PDB file of C-alpha atoms in Angstrom:
ATOM      1  CA  MET Y 129      12.993   8.595 -18.774  1.00  0.00           C
ATOM      2  CA  ARG Y 130       9.821  10.066 -17.333  1.00  0.00           C
ATOM      3  CA  THR Y 131      10.113  11.542 -13.880  1.00  0.00           C
ATOM      4  CA  PHE Y 132       7.825  13.311 -11.276  1.00  0.00           C
ATOM      5  CA  TYR Y 133       5.454  16.313 -12.441  1.00  0.00           C
ATOM      6  CA  PRO Y 134       6.428  19.723 -10.366  1.00  0.00           C
ATOM      7  CA  GLU Y 135       5.170  20.000  -7.022  1.00  0.00           C
ATOM      8  CA  ILE Y 136       1.808  20.917  -6.495  1.00  0.00           C
ATOM      9  CA  GLU Y 137      -0.262  21.880  -2.990  1.00  0.00           C
ATOM     10  CA  PRO Y 138      -3.738  20.508  -2.642  1.00  0.00           C
ATOM     11  CA  TYR Y 139      -6.887  22.863  -3.187  1.00  0.00           C
ATOM     12  CA  ASP Y 140      -8.950  21.246  -0.903  1.00  0.00           C
ATOM     13  CA  SER Y 141      -8.989  19.040   1.954  1.00  0.00           C
ATOM     14  CA  GLY Y 142     -10.621  17.902   5.017  1.00  0.00           C
ATOM     15  CA  PHE Y 143     -11.766  14.842   7.240  1.00  0.00           C
ATOM     16  CA  LEU Y 144     -14.566  12.460   6.409  1.00  0.00           C
ATOM     17  CA  ASP Y 145     -16.225  11.095   9.167  1.00  0.00           C
ATOM     18  CA  VAL Y 146     -16.316   7.562   8.098  1.00  0.00           C
ATOM     19  CA  GLY Y 147     -17.985   5.983  11.139  1.00  0.00           C
ATOM     20  CA  ASP Y 148     -16.582   3.785  14.052  1.00  0.00           C
ATOM     21  CA  GLY Y 149     -15.184   6.937  15.632  1.00  0.00           C
ATOM     22  CA  GLN Y 150     -12.879   7.176  12.363  1.00  0.00           C
ATOM     23  CA  GLN Y 151     -11.769  10.602  10.709  1.00  0.00           C
ATOM     24  CA  VAL Y 152     -10.292   9.838   7.485  1.00  0.00           C
ATOM     25  CA  TYR Y 153      -7.999  12.711   6.083  1.00  0.00           C
ATOM     26  CA  TRP Y 154      -8.294  13.383   2.397  1.00  0.00           C
ATOM     27  CA  GLU Y 155      -7.066  16.044   0.032  1.00  0.00           C
ATOM     28  CA  THR Y 156      -7.662  17.071  -3.890  1.00  0.00           C
ATOM     29  CA  SER Y 157      -5.085  18.461  -6.245  1.00  0.00           C
ATOM     30  CA  GLY Y 158      -4.331  19.252  -9.711  1.00  0.00           C
ATOM     31  CA  ASN Y 159      -7.301  20.141 -11.947  1.00  0.00           C
ATOM     32  CA  PRO Y 160     -10.726  20.179 -10.144  1.00  0.00           C
ATOM     33  CA  ASP Y 161     -12.744  19.595 -13.496  1.00  0.00           C
ATOM     34  CA  GLY Y 162     -10.031  16.778 -14.681  1.00  0.00           C
ATOM     35  CA  LYS Y 163     -10.285  13.261 -14.941  1.00  0.00           C
ATOM     36  CA  PRO Y 164     -10.720  11.859 -11.283  1.00  0.00           C
ATOM     37  CA  VAL Y 165      -7.977   9.572  -9.742  1.00  0.00           C
ATOM     38  CA  VAL Y 166      -7.648   7.949  -6.299  1.00  0.00           C
ATOM     39  CA  PHE Y 167      -4.315   7.079  -5.209  1.00  0.00           C
ATOM     40  CA  LEU Y 168      -4.146   4.433  -2.444  1.00  0.00           C
ATOM     41  CA  HIS Y 169      -0.823   4.184  -0.346  1.00  0.00           C
ATOM     42  CA  GLY Y 170       0.975   1.142   0.882  1.00  0.00           C
ATOM     43  CA  GLY Y 171       1.541  -0.440   4.076  1.00  0.00           C
ATOM     44  CA  PRO Y 172      -1.257  -0.980   5.438  1.00  0.00           C
ATOM     45  CA  GLY Y 173      -0.468   1.983   7.443  1.00  0.00           C
ATOM     46  CA  GLY Y 174       1.793   3.666   5.477  1.00  0.00           C
ATOM     47  CA  GLY Y 175      -0.163   6.890   4.783  1.00  0.00           C
ATOM     48  CA  THR Y 176       0.411   9.430   1.905  1.00  0.00           C
ATOM     49  CA  ASN Y 177       3.064  11.939   0.959  1.00  0.00           C
ATOM     50  CA  PRO Y 178       3.535  15.032  -1.547  1.00  0.00           C
ATOM     51  CA  ASN Y 179       5.327  13.286  -4.061  1.00  0.00           C
ATOM     52  CA  GLN Y 180       2.454  11.049  -4.722  1.00  0.00           C
ATOM     53  CA  ARG Y 181       0.472  13.797  -6.198  1.00  0.00           C
ATOM     54  CA  ARG Y 182       3.125  13.932  -9.128  1.00  0.00           C
ATOM     55  CA  VAL Y 183       2.529  10.860 -10.644  1.00  0.00           C
ATOM     56  CA  PHE Y 184      -0.373  12.562 -12.696  1.00  0.00           C
ATOM     57  CA  ASP Y 185      -0.439  15.369 -14.860  1.00  0.00           C
ATOM     58  CA  PRO Y 186      -2.087  18.194 -12.797  1.00  0.00           C
ATOM     59  CA  GLU Y 187      -3.824  20.034 -15.645  1.00  0.00           C
ATOM     60  CA  LYS Y 188      -5.343  16.753 -16.649  1.00  0.00           C
ATOM     61  CA  TYR Y 189      -6.384  14.997 -13.498  1.00  0.00           C
ATOM     62  CA  ARG Y 190      -8.379  15.757 -10.308  1.00  0.00           C
ATOM     63  CA  ILE Y 191      -6.137  13.900  -7.895  1.00  0.00           C
ATOM     64  CA  VAL Y 192      -7.376  12.315  -4.656  1.00  0.00           C
ATOM     65  CA  LEU Y 193      -5.238  11.091  -2.025  1.00  0.00           C
ATOM     66  CA  PHE Y 194      -6.263   9.906   1.534  1.00  0.00           C
ATOM     67  CA  ASP Y 195      -4.856   8.430   4.624  1.00  0.00           C
ATOM     68  CA  GLN Y 196      -6.199   5.321   5.204  1.00  0.00           C
ATOM     69  CA  ARG Y 197      -7.943   4.492   8.784  1.00  0.00           C
ATOM     70  CA  GLY Y 198      -5.063   4.598  11.785  1.00  0.00           C
ATOM     71  CA  CYS Y 199      -2.378   6.464   9.794  1.00  0.00           C
ATOM     72  CA  GLY Y 200      -0.899   9.501   8.441  1.00  0.00           C
ATOM     73  CA  LYS Y 201      -3.094  12.512   9.259  1.00  0.00           C
ATOM     74  CA  SER Y 202      -6.221  10.182   9.952  1.00  0.00           C
ATOM     75  CA  LEU Y 203      -7.551   9.818  13.285  1.00  0.00           C
ATOM     76  CA  PRO Y 204      -7.313   8.129  15.929  1.00  0.00           C
ATOM     77  CA  HIS Y 205      -3.660   7.546  15.198  1.00  0.00           C
ATOM     78  CA  ALA Y 206      -2.839   3.613  15.748  1.00  0.00           C
ATOM     79  CA  SER Y 207       0.480   4.813  17.209  1.00  0.00           C
ATOM     80  CA  ASP Y 208      -1.880   5.473  20.432  1.00  0.00           C
ATOM     81  CA  PRO Y 209      -1.387   2.676  22.880  1.00  0.00           C
ATOM     82  CA  ASP Y 210      -5.332   2.373  22.964  1.00  0.00           C
ATOM     83  CA  ALA Y 211      -6.047   2.545  19.469  1.00  0.00           C
ATOM     84  CA  ASP Y 212      -8.780   0.067  18.584  1.00  0.00           C
ATOM     85  CA  LEU Y 213      -8.028  -1.738  15.138  1.00  0.00           C
ATOM     86  CA  SER Y 214     -11.040  -3.793  15.286  1.00  0.00           C
ATOM     87  CA  THR Y 215     -12.533  -1.604  12.661  1.00  0.00           C
ATOM     88  CA  ASN Y 216      -9.703  -1.273  10.611  1.00  0.00           C
ATOM     89  CA  THR Y 217     -10.246  -4.072   8.089  1.00  0.00           C
ATOM     90  CA  THR Y 218     -10.066  -4.181   4.350  1.00  0.00           C
ATOM     91  CA  TRP Y 219     -13.443  -3.974   3.844  1.00  0.00           C
ATOM     92  CA  HIS Y 220     -13.977  -1.056   5.898  1.00  0.00           C
ATOM     93  CA  LEU Y 221     -11.596   0.681   3.779  1.00  0.00           C
ATOM     94  CA  VAL Y 222     -13.434  -0.383   0.785  1.00  0.00           C
ATOM     95  CA  ALA Y 223     -16.495   1.259   2.199  1.00  0.00           C
ATOM     96  CA  ASP Y 224     -14.526   4.345   3.140  1.00  0.00           C
ATOM     97  CA  MET Y 225     -13.634   4.691  -0.326  1.00  0.00           C
ATOM     98  CA  GLU Y 226     -17.024   4.754  -1.544  1.00  0.00           C
ATOM     99  CA  GLN Y 227     -18.173   7.452   1.008  1.00  0.00           C
ATOM    100  CA  LEU Y 228     -15.288   9.533  -0.186  1.00  0.00           C
ATOM    101  CA  ARG Y 229     -16.158   8.698  -3.598  1.00  0.00           C
ATOM    102  CA  GLU Y 230     -19.950  10.130  -3.034  1.00  0.00           C
ATOM    103  CA  MET Y 231     -18.644  13.054  -0.771  1.00  0.00           C
ATOM    104  CA  LEU Y 232     -16.718  14.350  -3.528  1.00  0.00           C
ATOM    105  CA  GLU Y 233     -19.421  13.934  -6.000  1.00  0.00           C
ATOM    106  CA  VAL Y 234     -17.188  11.508  -8.408  1.00  0.00           C
ATOM    107  CA  GLU Y 235     -19.092   9.064 -10.625  1.00  0.00           C
ATOM    108  CA  LYS Y 236     -16.147   7.108 -11.568  1.00  0.00           C
ATOM    109  CA  TRP Y 237     -12.530   7.272 -11.051  1.00  0.00           C
ATOM    110  CA  GLN Y 238      -8.838   5.617 -11.925  1.00  0.00           C
ATOM    111  CA  VAL Y 239      -7.703   3.744  -9.303  1.00  0.00           C
ATOM    112  CA  PHE Y 240      -3.916   3.690  -8.541  1.00  0.00           C
ATOM    113  CA  GLY Y 241      -2.519   1.717  -5.996  1.00  0.00           C
ATOM    114  CA  GLY Y 242       1.104   0.132  -5.107  1.00  0.00           C
ATOM    115  CA  SER Y 243       2.342  -2.620  -2.589  1.00  0.00           C
ATOM    116  CA  TRP Y 244      -0.914  -2.996   0.036  1.00  0.00           C
ATOM    117  CA  GLY Y 245      -2.438  -0.281  -2.222  1.00  0.00           C
ATOM    118  CA  SER Y 246      -2.604  -2.818  -5.096  1.00  0.00           C
ATOM    119  CA  THR Y 247      -4.345  -5.011  -2.629  1.00  0.00           C
ATOM    120  CA  LEU Y 248      -6.855  -2.609  -1.926  1.00  0.00           C
ATOM    121  CA  ALA Y 249      -7.422  -1.407  -5.502  1.00  0.00           C
ATOM    122  CA  LEU Y 250      -8.187  -5.037  -6.537  1.00  0.00           C
ATOM    123  CA  ALA Y 251     -10.644  -5.499  -3.666  1.00  0.00           C
ATOM    124  CA  TYR Y 252     -12.534  -2.130  -4.625  1.00  0.00           C
ATOM    125  CA  ALA Y 253     -12.360  -2.691  -8.216  1.00  0.00           C
ATOM    126  CA  GLN Y 254     -13.806  -6.612  -7.726  1.00  0.00           C
ATOM    127  CA  THR Y 255     -16.369  -5.273  -5.515  1.00  0.00           C
ATOM    128  CA  HIS Y 256     -17.523  -2.131  -7.401  1.00  0.00           C
ATOM    129  CA  PRO Y 257     -16.041  -2.407 -10.924  1.00  0.00           C
ATOM    130  CA  GLU Y 258     -18.604  -0.200 -12.337  1.00  0.00           C
ATOM    131  CA  ARG Y 259     -16.859   2.845 -10.225  1.00  0.00           C
ATOM    132  CA  VAL Y 260     -13.425   1.699 -11.974  1.00  0.00           C
ATOM    133  CA  THR Y 261     -12.409   3.594 -15.188  1.00  0.00           C
ATOM    134  CA  GLU Y 262      -8.967   1.959 -15.163  1.00  0.00           C
ATOM    135  CA  LEU Y 263      -6.469   0.474 -12.681  1.00  0.00           C
ATOM    136  CA  ILE Y 264      -2.961   1.287 -12.387  1.00  0.00           C
ATOM    137  CA  LEU Y 265      -1.247  -1.196 -10.038  1.00  0.00           C
ATOM    138  CA  ARG Y 266       2.867  -1.696  -8.782  1.00  0.00           C
ATOM    139  CA  GLY Y 267       4.192  -4.268  -6.702  1.00  0.00           C
ATOM    140  CA  ILE Y 268       1.470  -6.641  -6.768  1.00  0.00           C
ATOM    141  CA  PHE Y 269       0.502  -8.046  -3.079  1.00  0.00           C
ATOM    142  CA  THR Y 270      -2.628 -10.070  -2.641  1.00  0.00           C
ATOM    143  CA  LEU Y 271      -1.934 -11.370   1.190  1.00  0.00           C
ATOM    144  CA  ARG Y 272      -1.616 -14.966   0.062  1.00  0.00           C
ATOM    145  CA  ALA Y 273       0.036 -17.232   2.615  1.00  0.00           C
ATOM    146  CA  ALA Y 274       2.846 -17.702   0.438  1.00  0.00           C
ATOM    147  CA  GLU Y 275       3.671 -14.259  -0.104  1.00  0.00           C
ATOM    148  CA  LEU Y 276       3.474 -13.500   3.778  1.00  0.00           C
ATOM    149  CA  GLU Y 277       5.642 -16.583   4.450  1.00  0.00           C
ATOM    150  CA  TRP Y 278       8.140 -15.404   1.763  1.00  0.00           C
ATOM    151  CA  PHE Y 279       8.643 -11.863   3.341  1.00  0.00           C
ATOM    152  CA  TYR Y 280       8.089 -12.291   7.110  1.00  0.00           C
ATOM    153  CA  GLU Y 281       8.519 -15.841   8.065  1.00  0.00           C
ATOM    154  CA  GLY Y 282      12.105 -16.471   6.756  1.00  0.00           C
ATOM    155  CA  GLY Y 283      12.094 -16.979   2.909  1.00  0.00           C
ATOM    156  CA  ALA Y 284      13.772 -13.224   2.228  1.00  0.00           C
ATOM    157  CA  ALA Y 285      16.371 -13.754   4.767  1.00  0.00           C
ATOM    158  CA  ALA Y 286      18.183 -15.837   2.102  1.00  0.00           C
ATOM    159  CA  LEU Y 287      19.030 -12.574   0.194  1.00  0.00           C
ATOM    160  CA  PHE Y 288      19.473 -10.498   3.478  1.00  0.00           C
ATOM    161  CA  PRO Y 289      20.827 -12.654   6.283  1.00  0.00           C
ATOM    162  CA  ASP Y 290      22.187  -9.448   8.288  1.00  0.00           C
ATOM    163  CA  LEU Y 291      19.228  -7.484   8.033  1.00  0.00           C
ATOM    164  CA  TRP Y 292      16.917 -10.421   9.028  1.00  0.00           C
ATOM    165  CA  GLU Y 293      19.173 -10.925  12.454  1.00  0.00           C
ATOM    166  CA  GLY Y 294      17.619  -7.300  13.261  1.00  0.00           C
ATOM    167  CA  PHE Y 295      14.012  -8.412  12.341  1.00  0.00           C
ATOM    168  CA  VAL Y 296      14.293 -11.264  14.688  1.00  0.00           C
ATOM    169  CA  GLU Y 297      16.035  -9.899  17.406  1.00  0.00           C
ATOM    170  CA  PRO Y 298      13.199  -8.641  19.531  1.00  0.00           C
ATOM    171  CA  VAL Y 299      11.310 -11.917  19.130  1.00  0.00           C
ATOM    172  CA  PRO Y 300      12.151 -14.601  21.772  1.00  0.00           C
ATOM    173  CA  VAL Y 301      13.921 -17.601  20.283  1.00  0.00           C
ATOM    174  CA  VAL Y 302      10.908 -20.063  21.201  1.00  0.00           C
ATOM    175  CA  ASP Y 303       8.541 -17.628  19.387  1.00  0.00           C
ATOM    176  CA  ARG Y 304      10.282 -17.678  15.966  1.00  0.00           C
ATOM    177  CA  GLY Y 305       8.414 -20.383  14.512  1.00  0.00           C
ATOM    178  CA  HIS Y 306       5.623 -18.068  13.692  1.00  0.00           C
ATOM    179  CA  LEU Y 307       6.734 -14.586  13.531  1.00  0.00           C
ATOM    180  CA  ILE Y 308       3.787 -12.595  12.373  1.00  0.00           C
ATOM    181  CA  ARG Y 309       2.076 -13.814  15.215  1.00  0.00           C
ATOM    182  CA  ALA Y 310       5.202 -13.468  17.773  1.00  0.00           C
ATOM    183  CA  TYR Y 311       5.181  -9.601  16.662  1.00  0.00           C
ATOM    184  CA  SER Y 312       1.688  -9.364  17.328  1.00  0.00           C
ATOM    185  CA  ARG Y 313       1.914  -9.967  20.637  1.00  0.00           C
ATOM    186  CA  LEU Y 314       5.210  -7.662  20.955  1.00  0.00           C
ATOM    187  CA  LEU Y 315       2.985  -4.857  19.047  1.00  0.00           C
ATOM    188  CA  ASN Y 316       0.048  -5.028  20.905  1.00  0.00           C
ATOM    189  CA  ASP Y 317       2.100  -4.921  24.629  1.00  0.00           C
ATOM    190  CA  PRO Y 318       0.946  -1.685  26.465  1.00  0.00           C
ATOM    191  CA  ASP Y 319       4.514  -1.225  27.701  1.00  0.00           C
ATOM    192  CA  PRO Y 320       6.435   1.069  24.850  1.00  0.00           C
ATOM    193  CA  ALA Y 321       9.609  -0.580  26.107  1.00  0.00           C
ATOM    194  CA  VAL Y 322       8.153  -3.544  24.388  1.00  0.00           C
ATOM    195  CA  HIS Y 323       6.078  -2.510  21.506  1.00  0.00           C
ATOM    196  CA  GLY Y 324       8.437   0.486  20.412  1.00  0.00           C
ATOM    197  CA  PRO Y 325      11.776  -1.547  19.663  1.00  0.00           C
ATOM    198  CA  ALA Y 326       9.531  -4.214  18.045  1.00  0.00           C
ATOM    199  CA  ALA Y 327       7.740  -1.573  15.840  1.00  0.00           C
ATOM    200  CA  VAL Y 328      11.089  -0.100  14.852  1.00  0.00           C
ATOM    201  CA  ALA Y 329      12.586  -3.461  13.823  1.00  0.00           C
ATOM    202  CA  TRP Y 330       9.570  -4.343  11.693  1.00  0.00           C
ATOM    203  CA  SER Y 331       9.612  -1.155   9.991  1.00  0.00           C
ATOM    204  CA  ARG Y 332      13.393  -1.031   9.459  1.00  0.00           C
ATOM    205  CA  TRP Y 333      13.512  -4.829   7.912  1.00  0.00           C
ATOM    206  CA  GLU Y 334      10.766  -3.558   5.532  1.00  0.00           C
ATOM    207  CA  SER Y 335      12.543  -0.174   4.466  1.00  0.00           C
ATOM    208  CA  SER Y 336      15.827  -1.829   4.311  1.00  0.00           C
ATOM    209  CA  THR Y 337      14.560  -4.246   1.716  1.00  0.00           C
ATOM    210  CA  ILE Y 338      12.102  -2.328  -0.518  1.00  0.00           C
ATOM    211  CA  THR Y 339      14.862  -0.778  -2.744  1.00  0.00           C
ATOM    212  CA  LEU Y 340      17.154  -1.946  -5.060  1.00  0.00           C
ATOM    213  CA  LYS Y 341      19.975   0.260  -3.462  1.00  0.00           C
ATOM    214  CA  PRO Y 342      20.008   1.056   0.222  1.00  0.00           C
ATOM    215  CA  ARG Y 343      18.206   4.365   0.896  1.00  0.00           C
ATOM    216  CA  PRO Y 344      19.291   5.386   4.349  1.00  0.00           C
ATOM    217  CA  ASP Y 345      16.859   8.395   4.483  1.00  0.00           C
ATOM    218  CA  LEU Y 346      13.777   5.825   3.692  1.00  0.00           C
ATOM    219  CA  VAL Y 347      14.875   3.700   6.764  1.00  0.00           C
ATOM    220  CA  GLU Y 348      14.799   6.837   8.956  1.00  0.00           C
ATOM    221  CA  GLU Y 349      11.484   7.818   7.843  1.00  0.00           C
ATOM    222  CA  PHE Y 350      10.282   4.465   8.325  1.00  0.00           C
ATOM    223  CA  THR Y 351      11.794   4.049  11.867  1.00  0.00           C
ATOM    224  CA  GLU Y 352      10.746   7.236  13.540  1.00  0.00           C
ATOM    225  CA  GLU Y 353       8.795   5.923  16.540  1.00  0.00           C
ATOM    226  CA  LYS Y 354       5.741   7.034  15.995  1.00  0.00           C
ATOM    227  CA  TYR Y 355       5.033   6.360  12.525  1.00  0.00           C
ATOM    228  CA  ALA Y 356       6.839   2.698  13.285  1.00  0.00           C
ATOM    229  CA  VAL Y 357       4.426   1.765  15.667  1.00  0.00           C
ATOM    230  CA  ALA Y 358       1.270   2.892  13.652  1.00  0.00           C
ATOM    231  CA  PHE Y 359       2.827   1.176  10.523  1.00  0.00           C
ATOM    232  CA  ALA Y 360       4.038  -2.202  11.949  1.00  0.00           C
ATOM    233  CA  ARG Y 361       0.764  -2.257  14.164  1.00  0.00           C
ATOM    234  CA  ILE Y 362      -1.524  -1.973  11.105  1.00  0.00           C
ATOM    235  CA  GLU Y 363       0.678  -4.215   8.726  1.00  0.00           C
ATOM    236  CA  ASN Y 364       0.591  -7.035  11.472  1.00  0.00           C
ATOM    237  CA  HIS Y 365      -3.115  -6.575  12.218  1.00  0.00           C
ATOM    238  CA  TYR Y 366      -4.038  -7.198   8.597  1.00  0.00           C
ATOM    239  CA  PHE Y 367      -1.350 -10.018   8.030  1.00  0.00           C
ATOM    240  CA  VAL Y 368      -2.308 -11.890  11.108  1.00  0.00           C
ATOM    241  CA  ASN Y 369      -5.988 -11.997  10.070  1.00  0.00           C
ATOM    242  CA  GLY Y 370      -4.919 -12.631   6.122  1.00  0.00           C
ATOM    243  CA  GLY Y 371      -6.531  -9.447   4.887  1.00  0.00           C
ATOM    244  CA  TRP Y 372     -10.167 -10.957   5.724  1.00  0.00           C
ATOM    245  CA  PHE Y 373      -9.785 -12.673   2.176  1.00  0.00           C
ATOM    246  CA  GLU Y 374     -10.084 -16.458   1.199  1.00  0.00           C
ATOM    247  CA  GLU Y 375      -6.838 -17.938   0.305  1.00  0.00           C
ATOM    248  CA  GLY Y 376      -6.224 -16.558  -3.195  1.00  0.00           C
ATOM    249  CA  GLN Y 377      -9.251 -14.762  -3.393  1.00  0.00           C
ATOM    250  CA  LEU Y 378      -7.810 -11.547  -5.251  1.00  0.00           C
ATOM    251  CA  ILE Y 379      -6.381 -13.439  -7.930  1.00  0.00           C
ATOM    252  CA  ARG Y 380      -9.194 -15.912  -8.169  1.00  0.00           C
ATOM    253  CA  ASN Y 381     -11.834 -13.195  -8.794  1.00  0.00           C
ATOM    254  CA  ALA Y 382      -9.770 -11.618 -11.659  1.00  0.00           C
ATOM    255  CA  ASN Y 383     -12.431 -12.080 -14.034  1.00  0.00           C
ATOM    256  CA  LEU Y 384     -14.623  -9.537 -12.260  1.00  0.00           C
ATOM    257  CA  LEU Y 385     -11.761  -6.955 -13.577  1.00  0.00           C
ATOM    258  CA  HIS Y 386     -12.920  -8.038 -17.179  1.00  0.00           C
ATOM    259  CA  GLY Y 387     -13.602  -4.413 -19.014  1.00  0.00           C
ATOM    260  CA  ILE Y 388     -11.292  -2.573 -16.945  1.00  0.00           C
ATOM    261  CA  PRO Y 389      -8.144  -1.210 -18.622  1.00  0.00           C
ATOM    262  CA  GLY Y 390      -5.163  -2.066 -16.534  1.00  0.00           C
ATOM    263  CA  VAL Y 391      -1.234  -1.622 -16.235  1.00  0.00           C
ATOM    264  CA  ILE Y 392       0.818  -3.985 -13.946  1.00  0.00           C
ATOM    265  CA  VAL Y 393       4.022  -2.340 -13.119  1.00  0.00           C
ATOM    266  CA  GLN Y 394       6.239  -4.850 -11.485  1.00  0.00           C
ATOM    267  CA  GLY Y 395      10.255  -4.518 -10.284  1.00  0.00           C
ATOM    268  CA  ARG Y 396      12.110  -7.876 -11.539  1.00  0.00           C
ATOM    269  CA  TYR Y 397      14.146  -7.481  -7.993  1.00  0.00           C
ATOM    270  CA  ASP Y 398      11.106  -6.802  -5.988  1.00  0.00           C
ATOM    271  CA  VAL Y 399      12.043  -8.749  -2.509  1.00  0.00           C
ATOM    272  CA  CYS Y 400       9.092  -7.570  -0.485  1.00  0.00           C
ATOM    273  CA  THR Y 401       6.316  -8.549  -3.059  1.00  0.00           C
ATOM    274  CA  PRO Y 402       8.245 -10.698  -5.419  1.00  0.00           C
ATOM    275  CA  PRO Y 403       7.254 -11.030  -9.360  1.00  0.00           C
ATOM    276  CA  MET Y 404       5.516 -14.123  -8.738  1.00  0.00           C
ATOM    277  CA  THR Y 405       1.980 -12.703  -7.719  1.00  0.00           C
ATOM    278  CA  ALA Y 406       2.082  -9.971 -10.396  1.00  0.00           C
ATOM    279  CA  TRP Y 407       2.650 -12.929 -12.912  1.00  0.00           C
ATOM    280  CA  ASP Y 408      -0.369 -14.958 -11.567  1.00  0.00           C
ATOM    281  CA  LEU Y 409      -2.436 -11.650 -11.846  1.00  0.00           C
ATOM    282  CA  HIS Y 410      -1.294 -10.997 -15.495  1.00  0.00           C
ATOM    283  CA  LYS Y 411      -2.461 -14.649 -16.357  1.00  0.00           C
ATOM    284  CA  ALA Y 412      -5.922 -14.267 -14.708  1.00  0.00           C
ATOM    285  CA  TRP Y 413      -6.379 -10.775 -16.232  1.00  0.00           C
ATOM    286  CA  PRO Y 414      -4.525 -10.998 -19.200  1.00  0.00           C
ATOM    287  CA  GLU Y 415      -5.957  -7.801 -21.067  1.00  0.00           C
ATOM    288  CA  ALA Y 416      -3.886  -5.774 -18.468  1.00  0.00           C
ATOM    289  CA  ASP Y 417      -0.504  -4.895 -19.801  1.00  0.00           C
ATOM    290  CA  LEU Y 418       2.360  -6.285 -17.448  1.00  0.00           C
ATOM    291  CA  ARG Y 419       5.591  -4.074 -17.308  1.00  0.00           C
ATOM    292  CA  MET Y 420       8.332  -5.998 -15.929  1.00  0.00           C
ATOM    293  CA  ILE Y 421      10.936  -3.457 -14.763  1.00  0.00           C
ATOM    294  CA  ASP Y 422      14.558  -4.996 -15.189  1.00  0.00           C
ATOM    295  CA  ASP Y 423      16.345  -2.596 -12.745  1.00  0.00           C
ATOM    296  CA  ALA Y 424      14.058  -2.189 -10.051  1.00  0.00           C
ATOM    297  CA  GLY Y 425      12.999  -3.414  -6.732  1.00  0.00           C
ATOM    298  CA  HIS Y 426       9.721  -2.595  -4.723  1.00  0.00           C
ATOM    299  CA  SER Y 427       9.711   1.260  -4.159  1.00  0.00           C
ATOM    300  CA  PHE Y 428       7.258   3.454  -6.558  1.00  0.00           C
ATOM    301  CA  ASP Y 429      10.020   5.975  -6.961  1.00  0.00           C
ATOM    302  CA  GLU Y 430      13.085   4.143  -8.378  1.00  0.00           C
ATOM    303  CA  PRO Y 431      13.438   5.411 -11.830  1.00  0.00           C
ATOM    304  CA  GLY Y 432      12.484   2.297 -14.009  1.00  0.00           C
ATOM    305  CA  ILE Y 433       9.335   1.933 -11.937  1.00  0.00           C
ATOM    306  CA  LEU Y 434       8.402   5.758 -11.691  1.00  0.00           C
ATOM    307  CA  HIS Y 435       8.894   5.912 -15.425  1.00  0.00           C
ATOM    308  CA  ALA Y 436       6.243   3.235 -16.296  1.00  0.00           C
ATOM    309  CA  LEU Y 437       3.774   4.359 -13.660  1.00  0.00           C
ATOM    310  CA  ILE Y 438       4.139   7.923 -15.042  1.00  0.00           C
ATOM    311  CA  LYS Y 439       3.677   6.474 -18.890  1.00  0.00           C
ATOM    312  CA  ALA Y 440       0.416   4.712 -17.464  1.00  0.00           C
ATOM    313  CA  THR Y 441      -1.205   7.806 -16.253  1.00  0.00           C
ATOM    314  CA  ASP Y 442      -0.203   9.916 -19.237  1.00  0.00           C
ATOM    315  CA  ARG Y 443      -1.805   7.103 -21.497  1.00  0.00           C
ATOM    316  CA  PHE Y 444      -4.976   7.253 -19.433  1.00  0.00           C
ATOM    317  CA  ALA Y 445      -5.285  10.866 -19.149  1.00  0.00           C
ATOM    318  CA  ASP Y 446      -7.495  11.679 -22.109  1.00  0.00           C
ATOM    319  CA  ARG Y 447      -9.398   8.571 -21.877  1.00  0.00           C
TER     320      ARG Y 447
END
């Protein structure tokens, strides 16, 4: 069973001014002359962490990580009550990736993304297919209405009724007919006594359900208030706006990926992004290899998922 490569530190990092008053944190690690790969973190709003460097062979890959607008080390941070999210959209992030690629003088790169990162990877690859050498995607999420309704409007409550009570608790009973919209009002309330508990409840729901078995350490990380506020605000902002996609756009436009080698890794018991979306993408993009992991949920570091992801990066390392 494959597991993480050894810990490594970046050999370069900085902030990229992408306009709109946004400074995007980026870093590079591994081999400066290696095969370029860009890692797209989840959320949106999740930020990067050091373990994400470790799914790539550091002798063969030039590994690029960056924190998307408003989260991680990028500035301004969405936990600031005055943070403006109007210029934080999918298409701003796609443009940020192009600015970063050009700044790093990368002609083409492998694009690796899980959960929301798979959404952004698909949006980028369908916009700039000539810049993508391969796609490695995990826990497929495309912001279709059915996907959002399943996890945030009550479908997944059938599996986690106890945890669901905590998710709906901050929302007045009269507003529970549309929880994403109700949370939008709570998370954008300037009063920390309102948006703080709402953000923690939102983040606890997600972090408690993304692994096959409970991970208290992960829940603790997600529910630290500054992280939770940025994470919940950015996610909710994207979900209220449907990711700025037409319904079903990323699946419908999968033909634009023709000729790009791909691997799709999906946990069989992924409650956050159920396998239906990975299956729909695979049907629309049959040349991609689908790896269904029978003993995993959603998180990228669950053993079976991690094994499949590293096998995929190794497979493409010398291509």
